[in-house]
Coordinates of C-alpha atoms and ligand atoms in Angstrom, one line a residue:
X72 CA -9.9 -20.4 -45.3
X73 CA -12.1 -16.9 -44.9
X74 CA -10.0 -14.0 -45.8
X75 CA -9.6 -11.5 -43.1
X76 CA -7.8 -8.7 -44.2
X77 CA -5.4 -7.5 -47.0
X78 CA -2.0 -5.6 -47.7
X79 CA 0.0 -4.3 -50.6
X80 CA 2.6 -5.5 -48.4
X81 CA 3.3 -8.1 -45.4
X82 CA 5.9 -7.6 -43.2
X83 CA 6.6 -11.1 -41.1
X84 CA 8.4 -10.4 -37.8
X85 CA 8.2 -7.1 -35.3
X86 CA 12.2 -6.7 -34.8
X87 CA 14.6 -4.4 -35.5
X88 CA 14.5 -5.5 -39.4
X89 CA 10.5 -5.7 -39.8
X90 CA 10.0 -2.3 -37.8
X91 CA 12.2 -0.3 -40.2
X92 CA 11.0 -1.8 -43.1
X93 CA 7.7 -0.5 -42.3
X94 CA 8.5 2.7 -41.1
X95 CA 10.5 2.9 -44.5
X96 CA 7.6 1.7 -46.5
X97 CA 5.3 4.1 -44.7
X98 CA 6.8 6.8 -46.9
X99 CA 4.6 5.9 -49.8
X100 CA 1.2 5.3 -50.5
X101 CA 1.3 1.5 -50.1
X102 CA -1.1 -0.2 -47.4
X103 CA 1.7 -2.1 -45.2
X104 CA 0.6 -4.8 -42.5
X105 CA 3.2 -6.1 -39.7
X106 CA 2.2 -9.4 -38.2
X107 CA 4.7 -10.2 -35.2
X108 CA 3.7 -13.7 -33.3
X109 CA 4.8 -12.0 -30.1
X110 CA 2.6 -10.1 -27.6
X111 CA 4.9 -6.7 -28.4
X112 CA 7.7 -6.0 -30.9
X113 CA 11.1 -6.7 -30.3
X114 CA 11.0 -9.4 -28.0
X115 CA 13.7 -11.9 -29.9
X116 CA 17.1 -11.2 -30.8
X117 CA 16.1 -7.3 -31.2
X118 CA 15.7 -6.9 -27.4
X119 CA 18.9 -9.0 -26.1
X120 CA 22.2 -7.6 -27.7
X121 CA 24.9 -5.7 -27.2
X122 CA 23.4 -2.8 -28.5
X123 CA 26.1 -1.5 -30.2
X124 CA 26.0 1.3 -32.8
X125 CA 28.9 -0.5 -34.7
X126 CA 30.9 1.8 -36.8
X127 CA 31.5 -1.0 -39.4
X128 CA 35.0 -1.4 -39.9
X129 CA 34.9 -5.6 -39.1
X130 CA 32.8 -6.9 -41.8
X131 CA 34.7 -7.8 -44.4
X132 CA 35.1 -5.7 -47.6
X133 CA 32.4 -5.9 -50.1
X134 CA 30.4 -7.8 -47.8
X135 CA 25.9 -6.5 -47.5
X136 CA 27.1 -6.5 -43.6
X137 CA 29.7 -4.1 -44.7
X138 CA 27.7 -1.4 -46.9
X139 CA 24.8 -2.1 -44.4
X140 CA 26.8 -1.2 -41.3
X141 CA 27.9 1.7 -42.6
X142 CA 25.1 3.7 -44.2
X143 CA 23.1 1.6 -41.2
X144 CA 25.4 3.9 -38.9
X145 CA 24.7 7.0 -40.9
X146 CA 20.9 6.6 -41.4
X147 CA 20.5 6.1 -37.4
X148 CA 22.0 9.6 -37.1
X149 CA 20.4 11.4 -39.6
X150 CA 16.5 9.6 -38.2
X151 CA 17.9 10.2 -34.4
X152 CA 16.5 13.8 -34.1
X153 CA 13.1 13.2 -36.0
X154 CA 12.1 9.6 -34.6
X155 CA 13.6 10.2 -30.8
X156 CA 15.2 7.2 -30.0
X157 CA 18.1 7.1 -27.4
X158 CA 21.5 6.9 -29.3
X159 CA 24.8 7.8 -27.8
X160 CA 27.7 8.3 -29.8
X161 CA 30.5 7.1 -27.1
X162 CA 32.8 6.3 -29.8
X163 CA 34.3 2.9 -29.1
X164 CA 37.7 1.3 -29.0
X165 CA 39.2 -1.7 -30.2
X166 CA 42.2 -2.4 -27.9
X167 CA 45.4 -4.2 -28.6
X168 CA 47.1 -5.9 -25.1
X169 CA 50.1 -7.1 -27.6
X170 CA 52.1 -6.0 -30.3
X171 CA 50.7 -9.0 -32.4
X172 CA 47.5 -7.6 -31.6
X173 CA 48.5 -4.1 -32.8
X174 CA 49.4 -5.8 -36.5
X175 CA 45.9 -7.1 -36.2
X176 CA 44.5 -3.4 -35.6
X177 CA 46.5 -2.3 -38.6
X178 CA 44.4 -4.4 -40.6
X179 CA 41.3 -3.5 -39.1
X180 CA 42.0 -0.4 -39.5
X181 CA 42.7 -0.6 -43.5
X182 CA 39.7 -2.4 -43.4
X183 CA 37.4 0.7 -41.9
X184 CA 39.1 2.9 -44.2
X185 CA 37.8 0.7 -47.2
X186 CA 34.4 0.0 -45.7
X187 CA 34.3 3.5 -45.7
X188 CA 34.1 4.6 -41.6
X189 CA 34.8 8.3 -41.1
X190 CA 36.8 9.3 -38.8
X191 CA 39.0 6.4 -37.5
X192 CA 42.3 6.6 -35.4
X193 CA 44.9 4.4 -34.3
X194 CA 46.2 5.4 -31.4
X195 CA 49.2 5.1 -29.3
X196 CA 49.0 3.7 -25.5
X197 CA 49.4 6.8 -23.3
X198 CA 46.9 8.2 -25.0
X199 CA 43.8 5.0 -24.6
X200 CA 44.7 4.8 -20.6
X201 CA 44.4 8.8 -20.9
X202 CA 40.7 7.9 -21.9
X203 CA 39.9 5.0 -20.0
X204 CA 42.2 4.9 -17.0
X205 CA 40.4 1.7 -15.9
X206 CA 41.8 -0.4 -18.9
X207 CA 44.6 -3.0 -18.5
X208 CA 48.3 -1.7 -18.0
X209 CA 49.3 -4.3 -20.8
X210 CA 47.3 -2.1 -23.1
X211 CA 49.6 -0.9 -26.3
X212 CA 47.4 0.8 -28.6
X213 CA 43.8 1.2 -29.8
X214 CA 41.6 1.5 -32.7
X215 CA 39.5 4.4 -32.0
X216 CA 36.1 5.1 -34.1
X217 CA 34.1 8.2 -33.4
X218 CA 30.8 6.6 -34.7
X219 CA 30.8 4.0 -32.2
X220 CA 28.1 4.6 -30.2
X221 CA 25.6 3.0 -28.0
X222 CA 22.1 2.8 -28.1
X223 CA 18.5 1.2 -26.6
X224 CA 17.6 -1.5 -29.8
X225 CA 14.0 -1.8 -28.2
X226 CA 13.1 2.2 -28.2
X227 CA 14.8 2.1 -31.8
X228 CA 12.2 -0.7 -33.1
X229 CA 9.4 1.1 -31.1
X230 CA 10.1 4.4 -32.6
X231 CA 10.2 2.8 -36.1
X232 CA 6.9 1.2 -35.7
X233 CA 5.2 4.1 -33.8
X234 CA 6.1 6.0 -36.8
X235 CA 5.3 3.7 -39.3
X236 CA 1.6 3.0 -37.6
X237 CA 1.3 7.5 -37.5
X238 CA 2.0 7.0 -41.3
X239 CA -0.8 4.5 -41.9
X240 CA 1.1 1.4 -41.4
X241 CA -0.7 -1.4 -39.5
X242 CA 0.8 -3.7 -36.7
X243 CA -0.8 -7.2 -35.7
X244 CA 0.6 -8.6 -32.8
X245 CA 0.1 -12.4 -31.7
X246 CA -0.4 -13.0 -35.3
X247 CA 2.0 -16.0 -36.1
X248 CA 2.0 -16.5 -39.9
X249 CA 2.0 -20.3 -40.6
X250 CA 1.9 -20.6 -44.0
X251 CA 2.0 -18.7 -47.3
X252 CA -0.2 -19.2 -50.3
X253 CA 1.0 -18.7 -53.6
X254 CA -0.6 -19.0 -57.4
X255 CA 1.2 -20.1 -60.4
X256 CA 4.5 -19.0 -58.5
X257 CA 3.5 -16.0 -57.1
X258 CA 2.5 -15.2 -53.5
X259 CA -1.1 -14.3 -52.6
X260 CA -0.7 -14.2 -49.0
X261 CA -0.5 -15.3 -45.5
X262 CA -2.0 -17.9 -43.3
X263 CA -2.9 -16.8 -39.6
X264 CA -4.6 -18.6 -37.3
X265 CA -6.9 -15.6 -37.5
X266 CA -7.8 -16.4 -41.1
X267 CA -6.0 -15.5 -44.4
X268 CA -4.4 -12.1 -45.4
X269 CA -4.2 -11.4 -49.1
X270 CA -0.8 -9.9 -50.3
X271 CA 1.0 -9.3 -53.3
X272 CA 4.3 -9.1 -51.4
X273 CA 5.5 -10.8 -48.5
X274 CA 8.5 -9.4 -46.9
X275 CA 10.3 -12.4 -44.7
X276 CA 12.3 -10.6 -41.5
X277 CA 11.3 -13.2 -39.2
X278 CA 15.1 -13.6 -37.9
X279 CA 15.8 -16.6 -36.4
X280 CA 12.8 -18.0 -37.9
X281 CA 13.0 -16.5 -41.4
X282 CA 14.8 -20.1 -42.6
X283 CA 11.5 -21.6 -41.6
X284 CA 9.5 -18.8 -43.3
X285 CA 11.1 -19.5 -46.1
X286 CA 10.2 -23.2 -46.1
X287 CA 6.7 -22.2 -46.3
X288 CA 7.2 -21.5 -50.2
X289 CA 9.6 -24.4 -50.6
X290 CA 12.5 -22.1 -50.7
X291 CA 15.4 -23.8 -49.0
X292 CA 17.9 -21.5 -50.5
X293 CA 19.6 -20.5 -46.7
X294 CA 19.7 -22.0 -43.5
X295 CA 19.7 -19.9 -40.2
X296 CA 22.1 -21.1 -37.0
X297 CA 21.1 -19.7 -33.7
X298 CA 25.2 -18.6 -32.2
X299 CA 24.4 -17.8 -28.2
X300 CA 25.6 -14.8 -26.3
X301 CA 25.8 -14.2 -23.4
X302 CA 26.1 -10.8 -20.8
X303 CA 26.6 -10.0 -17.3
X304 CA 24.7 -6.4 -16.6
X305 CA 26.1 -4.3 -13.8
X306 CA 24.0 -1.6 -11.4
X307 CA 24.5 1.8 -12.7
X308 CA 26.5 2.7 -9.7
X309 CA 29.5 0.8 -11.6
X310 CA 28.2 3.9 -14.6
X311 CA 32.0 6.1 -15.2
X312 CA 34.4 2.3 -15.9
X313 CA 34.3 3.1 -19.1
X314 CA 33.2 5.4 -21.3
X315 CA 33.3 4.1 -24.6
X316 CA 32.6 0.9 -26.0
X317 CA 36.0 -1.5 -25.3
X318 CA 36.0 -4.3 -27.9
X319 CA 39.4 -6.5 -27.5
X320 CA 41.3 -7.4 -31.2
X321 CA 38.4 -9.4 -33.2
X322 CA 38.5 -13.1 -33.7
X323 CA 37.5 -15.0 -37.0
X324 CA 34.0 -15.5 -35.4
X325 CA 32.8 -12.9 -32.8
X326 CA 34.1 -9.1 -31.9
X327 CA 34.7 -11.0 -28.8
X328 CA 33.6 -10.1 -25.2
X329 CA 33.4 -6.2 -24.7
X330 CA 33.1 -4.2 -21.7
X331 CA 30.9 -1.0 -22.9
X332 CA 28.5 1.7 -21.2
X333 CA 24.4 1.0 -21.5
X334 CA 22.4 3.9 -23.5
X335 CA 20.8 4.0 -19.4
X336 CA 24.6 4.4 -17.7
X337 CA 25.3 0.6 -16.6
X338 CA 27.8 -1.2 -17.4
X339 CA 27.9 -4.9 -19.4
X340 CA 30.1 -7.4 -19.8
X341 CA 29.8 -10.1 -23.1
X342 CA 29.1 -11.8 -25.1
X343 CA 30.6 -14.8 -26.4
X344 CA 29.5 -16.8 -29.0
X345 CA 29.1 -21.0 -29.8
X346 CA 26.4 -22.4 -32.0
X347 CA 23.3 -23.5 -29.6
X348 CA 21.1 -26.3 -31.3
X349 CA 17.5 -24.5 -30.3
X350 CA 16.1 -21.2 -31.4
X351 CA 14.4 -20.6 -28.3
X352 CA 17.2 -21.2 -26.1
X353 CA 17.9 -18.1 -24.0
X354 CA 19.4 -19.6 -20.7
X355 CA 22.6 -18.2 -19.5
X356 CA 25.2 -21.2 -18.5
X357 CA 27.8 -21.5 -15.7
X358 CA 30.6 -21.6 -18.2
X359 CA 29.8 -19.3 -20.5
X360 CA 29.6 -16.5 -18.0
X361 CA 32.7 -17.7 -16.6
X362 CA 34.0 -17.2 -20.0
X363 CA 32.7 -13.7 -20.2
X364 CA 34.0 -12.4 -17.0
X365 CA 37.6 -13.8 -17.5
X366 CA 37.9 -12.3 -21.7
X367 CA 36.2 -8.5 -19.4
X368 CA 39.1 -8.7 -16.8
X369 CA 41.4 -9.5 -19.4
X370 CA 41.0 -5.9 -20.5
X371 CA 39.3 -3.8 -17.5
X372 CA 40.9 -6.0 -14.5
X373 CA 39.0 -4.1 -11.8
X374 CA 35.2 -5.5 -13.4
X375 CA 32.9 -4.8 -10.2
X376 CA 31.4 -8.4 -10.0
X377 CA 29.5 -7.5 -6.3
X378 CA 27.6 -5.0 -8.5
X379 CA 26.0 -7.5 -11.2
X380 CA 22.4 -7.2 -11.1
X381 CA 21.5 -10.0 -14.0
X382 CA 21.9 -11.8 -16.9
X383 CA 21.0 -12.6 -20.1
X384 CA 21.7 -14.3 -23.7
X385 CA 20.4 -13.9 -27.0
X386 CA 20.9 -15.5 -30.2
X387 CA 22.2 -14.5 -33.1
X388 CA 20.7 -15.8 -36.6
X389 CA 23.6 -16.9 -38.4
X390 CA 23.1 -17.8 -42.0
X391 CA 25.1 -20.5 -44.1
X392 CA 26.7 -18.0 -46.5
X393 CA 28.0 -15.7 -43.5
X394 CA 26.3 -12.6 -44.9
X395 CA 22.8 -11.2 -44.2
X396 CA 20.3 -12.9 -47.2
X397 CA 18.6 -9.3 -48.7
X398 CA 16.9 -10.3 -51.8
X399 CA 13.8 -11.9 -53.7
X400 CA 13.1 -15.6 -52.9
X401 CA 13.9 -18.6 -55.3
X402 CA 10.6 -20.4 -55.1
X403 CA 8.3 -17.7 -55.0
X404 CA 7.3 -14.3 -56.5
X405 CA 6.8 -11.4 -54.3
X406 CA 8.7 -12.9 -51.4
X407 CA 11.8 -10.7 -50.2
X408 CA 13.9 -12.2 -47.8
X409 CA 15.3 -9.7 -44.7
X410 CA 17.5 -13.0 -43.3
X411 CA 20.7 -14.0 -41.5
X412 CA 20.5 -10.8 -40.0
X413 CA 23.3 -11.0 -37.3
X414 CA 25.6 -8.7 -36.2
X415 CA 25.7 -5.9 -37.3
X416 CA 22.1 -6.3 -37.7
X417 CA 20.9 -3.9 -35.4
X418 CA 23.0 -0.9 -36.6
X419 CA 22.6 -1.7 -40.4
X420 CA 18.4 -2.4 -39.9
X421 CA 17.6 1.3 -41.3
X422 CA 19.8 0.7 -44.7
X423 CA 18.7 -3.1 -44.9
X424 CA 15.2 -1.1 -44.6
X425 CA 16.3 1.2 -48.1
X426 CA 17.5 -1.8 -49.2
X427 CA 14.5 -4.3 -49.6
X428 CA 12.2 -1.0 -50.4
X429 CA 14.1 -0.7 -53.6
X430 CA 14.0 -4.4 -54.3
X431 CA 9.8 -3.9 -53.8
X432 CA 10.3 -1.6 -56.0
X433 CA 12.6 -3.6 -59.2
X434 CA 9.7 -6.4 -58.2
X435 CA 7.2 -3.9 -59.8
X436 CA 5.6 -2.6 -56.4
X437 CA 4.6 1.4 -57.1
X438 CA 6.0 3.6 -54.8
X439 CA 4.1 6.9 -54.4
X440 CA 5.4 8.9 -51.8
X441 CA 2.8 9.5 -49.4
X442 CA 2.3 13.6 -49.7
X443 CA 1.1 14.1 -46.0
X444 CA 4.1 11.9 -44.4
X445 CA 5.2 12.7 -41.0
X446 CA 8.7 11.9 -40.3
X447 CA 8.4 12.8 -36.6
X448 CA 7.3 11.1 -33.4
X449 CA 5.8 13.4 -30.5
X450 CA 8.5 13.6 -27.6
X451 CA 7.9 11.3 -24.7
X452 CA 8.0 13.0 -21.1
X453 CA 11.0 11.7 -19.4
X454 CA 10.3 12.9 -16.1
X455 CA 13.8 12.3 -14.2
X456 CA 15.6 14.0 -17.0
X457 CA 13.8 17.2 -16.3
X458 CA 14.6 20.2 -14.7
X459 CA 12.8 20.7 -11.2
X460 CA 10.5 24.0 -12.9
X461 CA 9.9 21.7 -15.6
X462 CA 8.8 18.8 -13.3
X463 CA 6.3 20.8 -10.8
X464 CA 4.6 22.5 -14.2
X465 CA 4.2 19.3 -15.6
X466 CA 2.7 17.9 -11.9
X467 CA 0.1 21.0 -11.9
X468 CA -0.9 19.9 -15.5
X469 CA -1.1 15.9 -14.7
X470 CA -1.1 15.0 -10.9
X471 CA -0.4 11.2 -12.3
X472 CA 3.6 12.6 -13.2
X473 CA 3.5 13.1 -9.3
X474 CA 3.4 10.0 -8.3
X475 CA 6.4 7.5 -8.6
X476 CA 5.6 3.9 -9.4
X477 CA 9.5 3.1 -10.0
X478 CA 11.6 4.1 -6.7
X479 CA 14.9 2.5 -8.6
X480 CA 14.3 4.5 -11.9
X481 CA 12.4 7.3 -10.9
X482 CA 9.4 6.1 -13.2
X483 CA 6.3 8.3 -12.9
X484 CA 2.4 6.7 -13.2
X485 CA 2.1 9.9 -16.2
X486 CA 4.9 7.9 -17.7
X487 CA 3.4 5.1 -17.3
X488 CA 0.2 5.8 -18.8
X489 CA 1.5 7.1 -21.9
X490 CA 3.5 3.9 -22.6
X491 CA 0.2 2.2 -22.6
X492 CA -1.9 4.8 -24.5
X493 CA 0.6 6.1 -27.5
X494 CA 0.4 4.3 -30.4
X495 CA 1.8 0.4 -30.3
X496 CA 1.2 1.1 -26.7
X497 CA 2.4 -1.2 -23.7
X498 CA 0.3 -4.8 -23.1
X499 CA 2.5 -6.7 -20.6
X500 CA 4.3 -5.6 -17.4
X501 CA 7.7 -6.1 -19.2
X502 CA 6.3 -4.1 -22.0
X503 CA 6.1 -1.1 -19.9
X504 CA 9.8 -1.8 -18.5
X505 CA 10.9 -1.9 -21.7
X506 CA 9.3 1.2 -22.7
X507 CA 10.0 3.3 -19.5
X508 CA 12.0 1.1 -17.6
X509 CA 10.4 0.9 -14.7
X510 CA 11.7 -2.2 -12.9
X511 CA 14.8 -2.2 -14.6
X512 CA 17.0 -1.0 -11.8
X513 CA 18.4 -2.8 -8.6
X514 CA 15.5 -4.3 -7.7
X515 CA 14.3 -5.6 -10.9
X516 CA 10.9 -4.7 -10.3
X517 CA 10.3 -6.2 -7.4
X518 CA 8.8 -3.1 -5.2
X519 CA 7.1 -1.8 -9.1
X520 CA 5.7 -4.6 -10.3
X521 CA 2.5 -5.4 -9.0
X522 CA 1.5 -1.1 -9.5
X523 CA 2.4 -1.1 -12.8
X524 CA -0.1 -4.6 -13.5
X525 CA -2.5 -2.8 -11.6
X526 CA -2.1 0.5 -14.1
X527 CA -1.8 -1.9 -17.0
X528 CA -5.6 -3.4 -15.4
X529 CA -7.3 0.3 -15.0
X530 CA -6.1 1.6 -18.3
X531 CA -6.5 -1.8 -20.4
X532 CA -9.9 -2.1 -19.0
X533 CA -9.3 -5.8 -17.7
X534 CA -8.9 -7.8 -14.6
X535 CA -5.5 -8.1 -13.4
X536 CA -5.5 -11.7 -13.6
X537 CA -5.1 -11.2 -18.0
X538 CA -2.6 -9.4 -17.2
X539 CA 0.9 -10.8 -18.7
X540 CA 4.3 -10.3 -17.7
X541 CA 5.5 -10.9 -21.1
X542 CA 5.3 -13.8 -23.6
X543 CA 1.7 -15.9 -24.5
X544 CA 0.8 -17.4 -21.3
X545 CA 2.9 -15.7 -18.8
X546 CA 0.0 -15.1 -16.6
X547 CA 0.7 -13.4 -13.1
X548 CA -1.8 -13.9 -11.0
X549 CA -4.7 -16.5 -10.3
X550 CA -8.1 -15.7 -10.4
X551 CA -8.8 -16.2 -6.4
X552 CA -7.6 -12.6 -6.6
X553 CA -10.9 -10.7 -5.1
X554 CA -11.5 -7.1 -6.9
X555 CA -9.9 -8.0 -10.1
X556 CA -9.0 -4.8 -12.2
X557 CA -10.5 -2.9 -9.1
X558 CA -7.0 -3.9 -7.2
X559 CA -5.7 -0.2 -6.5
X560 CA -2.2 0.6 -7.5
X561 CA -2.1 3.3 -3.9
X562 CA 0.1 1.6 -2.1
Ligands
FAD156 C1 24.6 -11.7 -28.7 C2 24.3 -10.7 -29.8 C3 24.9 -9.5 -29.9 C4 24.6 -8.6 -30.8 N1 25.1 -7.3 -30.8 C5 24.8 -6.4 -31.8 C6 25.3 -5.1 -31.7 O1 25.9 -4.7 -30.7 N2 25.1 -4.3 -32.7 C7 24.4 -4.6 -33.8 O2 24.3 -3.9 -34.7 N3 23.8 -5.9 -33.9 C8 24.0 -6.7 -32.9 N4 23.4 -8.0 -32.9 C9 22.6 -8.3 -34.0 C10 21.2 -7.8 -33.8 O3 20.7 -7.9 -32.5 C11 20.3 -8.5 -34.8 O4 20.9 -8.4 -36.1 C12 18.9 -7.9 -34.9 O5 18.3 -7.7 -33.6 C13 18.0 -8.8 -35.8 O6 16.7 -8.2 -35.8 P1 15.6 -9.0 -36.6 O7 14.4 -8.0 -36.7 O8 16.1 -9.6 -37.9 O9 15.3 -10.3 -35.7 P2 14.4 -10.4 -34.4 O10 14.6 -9.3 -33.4 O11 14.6 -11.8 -33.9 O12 12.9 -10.2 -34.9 C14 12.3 -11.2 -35.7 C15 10.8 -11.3 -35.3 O13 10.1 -12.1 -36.1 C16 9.1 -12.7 -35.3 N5 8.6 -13.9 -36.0 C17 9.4 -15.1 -36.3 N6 8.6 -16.0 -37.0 C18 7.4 -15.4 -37.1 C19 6.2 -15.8 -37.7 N7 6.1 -17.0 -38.3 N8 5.1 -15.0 -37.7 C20 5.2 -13.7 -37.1 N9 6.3 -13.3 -36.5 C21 7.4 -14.1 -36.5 C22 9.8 -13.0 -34.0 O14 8.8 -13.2 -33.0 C23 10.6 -11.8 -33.8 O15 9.9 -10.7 -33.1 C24 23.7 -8.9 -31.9 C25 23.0 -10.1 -31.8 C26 23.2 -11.0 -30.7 C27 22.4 -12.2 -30.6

């Protein structure tokens, strides 16, 4: 096979996990290349969760999920400021309906304590209804944790990568890696369907995936389970129910169903959890949402089901030990494994990011800090959150912040147009959504839609008929289309 292109270090997989690796790599003078198989980052487990800054008082003691959690929770508020994503620190709530429930919290609480979360409470019932009024009557105490937070999982990955690609670091996307090469033991690199990539390190955070990765080399060390969940999302008119994330007393296998505020002021209901046999299996299933709505009313009776606007599952990649897998491979040199990364995977991504740096490093990679790194990103505009001066100046400057594409979200075309153009810019209409959310309100994009392909055509310089609404082949339009990218988005 020709070879293509070459790293210091691979990164397999554009998630959470992969994102902050190579933001955290980008620190030093090593030449780091991200190949994600997906048309943008963050489209598998990364972009359907509960989004959940977790405090980390559940893992258990001495567990990676527990350390992780924790300095995971700490690193996202120390990057928050620099890197811009949305984060909310709502604080969050484990409530007890029972007094059996309260012993439970006891323990939980110890448990925080040892894990070493700052700032945790128990506290008595007057005082939980005092802070949400809308919680169940049979309420009789709560676990309260100030770090508890909320926050937008995609922007987090984005930010990551953005930064890591204004540090040097290189993203690939639609580059699946199918097999690694390896010499005497050690790795050598990656096999794309684009040709070969020659690496010294290989860096496996291809969640649910990363069991097959690891296969690759022969390394059958850990197996990954995908464990569904699913959610009900509620239109942001149902925004004030509660105001800080409402997990109910944990079971052995899930924090069970919460009810908790969106980063964008919704509301969502889930998820549960059961082991689903396919790793591509996203659908959301009469019972399960059944499930979800009856463990929500358990605790906020009053859920407004008449303001549901979708649904959605994701999976989590549970490994066979239980714990996330951080460390070199078996079978080959230069391989680190990023795997099992499930809950709290998302909160704990910037310390598993430390993490596997440091193990690149014991492996005998050199890291140089980089003397001209830039820890920021440039602020995006966010033109509904500004003040009306602040609005009309910005109009004068760019007549294209003038105009709104998104009625339900108050999205400009300005907006728009910097999603594509920044770095790790939009590709796909749901790429934009998920960048500026335009077609994420009540109408899901139904009035948006077809402007924001059209501005997707006239910026990417194609017709809109290549134009994708997501994944590989989700095409949206046939080619009888007359006028191709000359479709106009005035409408
Ligand atoms: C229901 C549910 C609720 C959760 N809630 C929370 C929460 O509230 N808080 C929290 O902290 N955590 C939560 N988590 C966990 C969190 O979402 C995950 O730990 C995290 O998103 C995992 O990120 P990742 O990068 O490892 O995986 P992913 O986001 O799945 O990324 C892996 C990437 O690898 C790519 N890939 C795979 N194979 C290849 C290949 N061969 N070549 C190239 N690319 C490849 C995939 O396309 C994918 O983009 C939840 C998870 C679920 C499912």
């Amino acid at each position: 096979m020709p070879k293509t292109d070459k790293a210091d270090v691979v990164i397999i997989g554009g998630g959470i996990v992969g994102t902050a690796i190579a933001r955290d790599l980008a620190r030093y003078d090593i030449d780091v290349l991200l190949l994600e198989q997906n048309p943008d980052l963050a489209m598998c487990t990364t972009k359907a969760n509960s989004a959940i800054l977790h405090a980390g008082f559940d893992a258990p003691e001495g567990s990676l999920k527990a350390r992780l959690n924790v300095r995971g929770n700490e690193l996202y508020r120390q990057l928050q400021p620099e890197l811009g994503f949305e984060l909310d620190l709502t604080g969050s709530l484990v409530v007890a309906l029972s007094e059996a429930e309260m012993n439970s919290l006891e323990e939980l609480y110890q448990r925080g304590k040892n894990n070493g979360v700052p700032g945790l409470e128990l506290l008595p019932r007057e005082r939980v209804l005092e802070l949400e009024p809308n919680l169940s009557q049979e309420v009789a105490g709560a676990l309260y944790a100030p770090t508890g937070g909320v926050m937008w999982p995609f922007g987090a990955a984005l930010a990551f990568a953005e930064n890591a690609v204004r540090n040097g670091a290189r993203i690939k996307t639609e580059c699946p890696v199918t097999g690694i090469e390896t010499e005497a033991g050690q790795v050598t690199g990656v096999q794309t369907p684009g040709g070969f990539i020659a690496a010294r390190y290989i860096v496996n955070a291809a969640g649910l995936h990363s069991d097959d990765v690891g296969r690759l080399v022969g390394d059958d060390s850990f197996t990954i389970t995908p464990r569904k969940g699913e959610y009900i999302l509620f239109d942001k008119k149902s925004g004030g129910l509660v105001r800080n994330v409402i997990f109910p007393t944990p079971t052995k296998v899930s924090k069970g169903i919460l009810v908790a505020p969106t980063i964008h002021g919704n509301i969502f209901i889930g998820p549960n959890a059961y082991n689903s046999g396919e790793k591509e299996d996203v659908a959301t299933t009469p019972p399960g949402l059944a499930e979800i709505i009856a463990g929500a009313k358990r605790m906020v009776p009053g859920i407004p089901m008449g303001a549901a606007i979708t649904q959605f599952a994701g999976l989590r990649a549970v490994s066979d030990s239980g714990d996330f897998v951080i460390r070199p491979s078996t079978a080959a040199r230069g391989l680190i494994h990023a795997a099992g990364i499930q809950s709290p995977g998302l909160t704990a991504a910037p310390a598993i990011a430390e993490l596997v740096t440091a193990i690149l490093g014991e492996q005998g990679l050199a890291l140089t800090p980089k003397r001209e790194f830039q820890p920021a990103n440039p602020p995006a505009v966010v033109f509904s959150k500004l003040a009306d001066e602040a609005k009309q100046a910005l109009i004068r400057e760019n007549p294209l912040y003038g105009r709104i594409i998104c009625r339900c979200e108050t999205v400009t075309e300005g907006e728009i147009v910097d999603a594509i153009r920044r770095p790790c810019g939009a590709r796909t209409v749901d790429g934009v959504k998920r960048r500026v959310r335009a077609g994420m309100g009540r109408c899901q994009g139904g009035f948006c839609g077809p402007r924001v392909t059209a501005i997707l055509a006239r910026e990417l310089n194609i017709p809109v008929t290549a134009i994708r609404k997501d994944k590989a082949a989700s095409y949206l339009f046939y080619d009888k289309i007359p006028g191709g990218s000359e479709v106009s988005c005035d409408a």
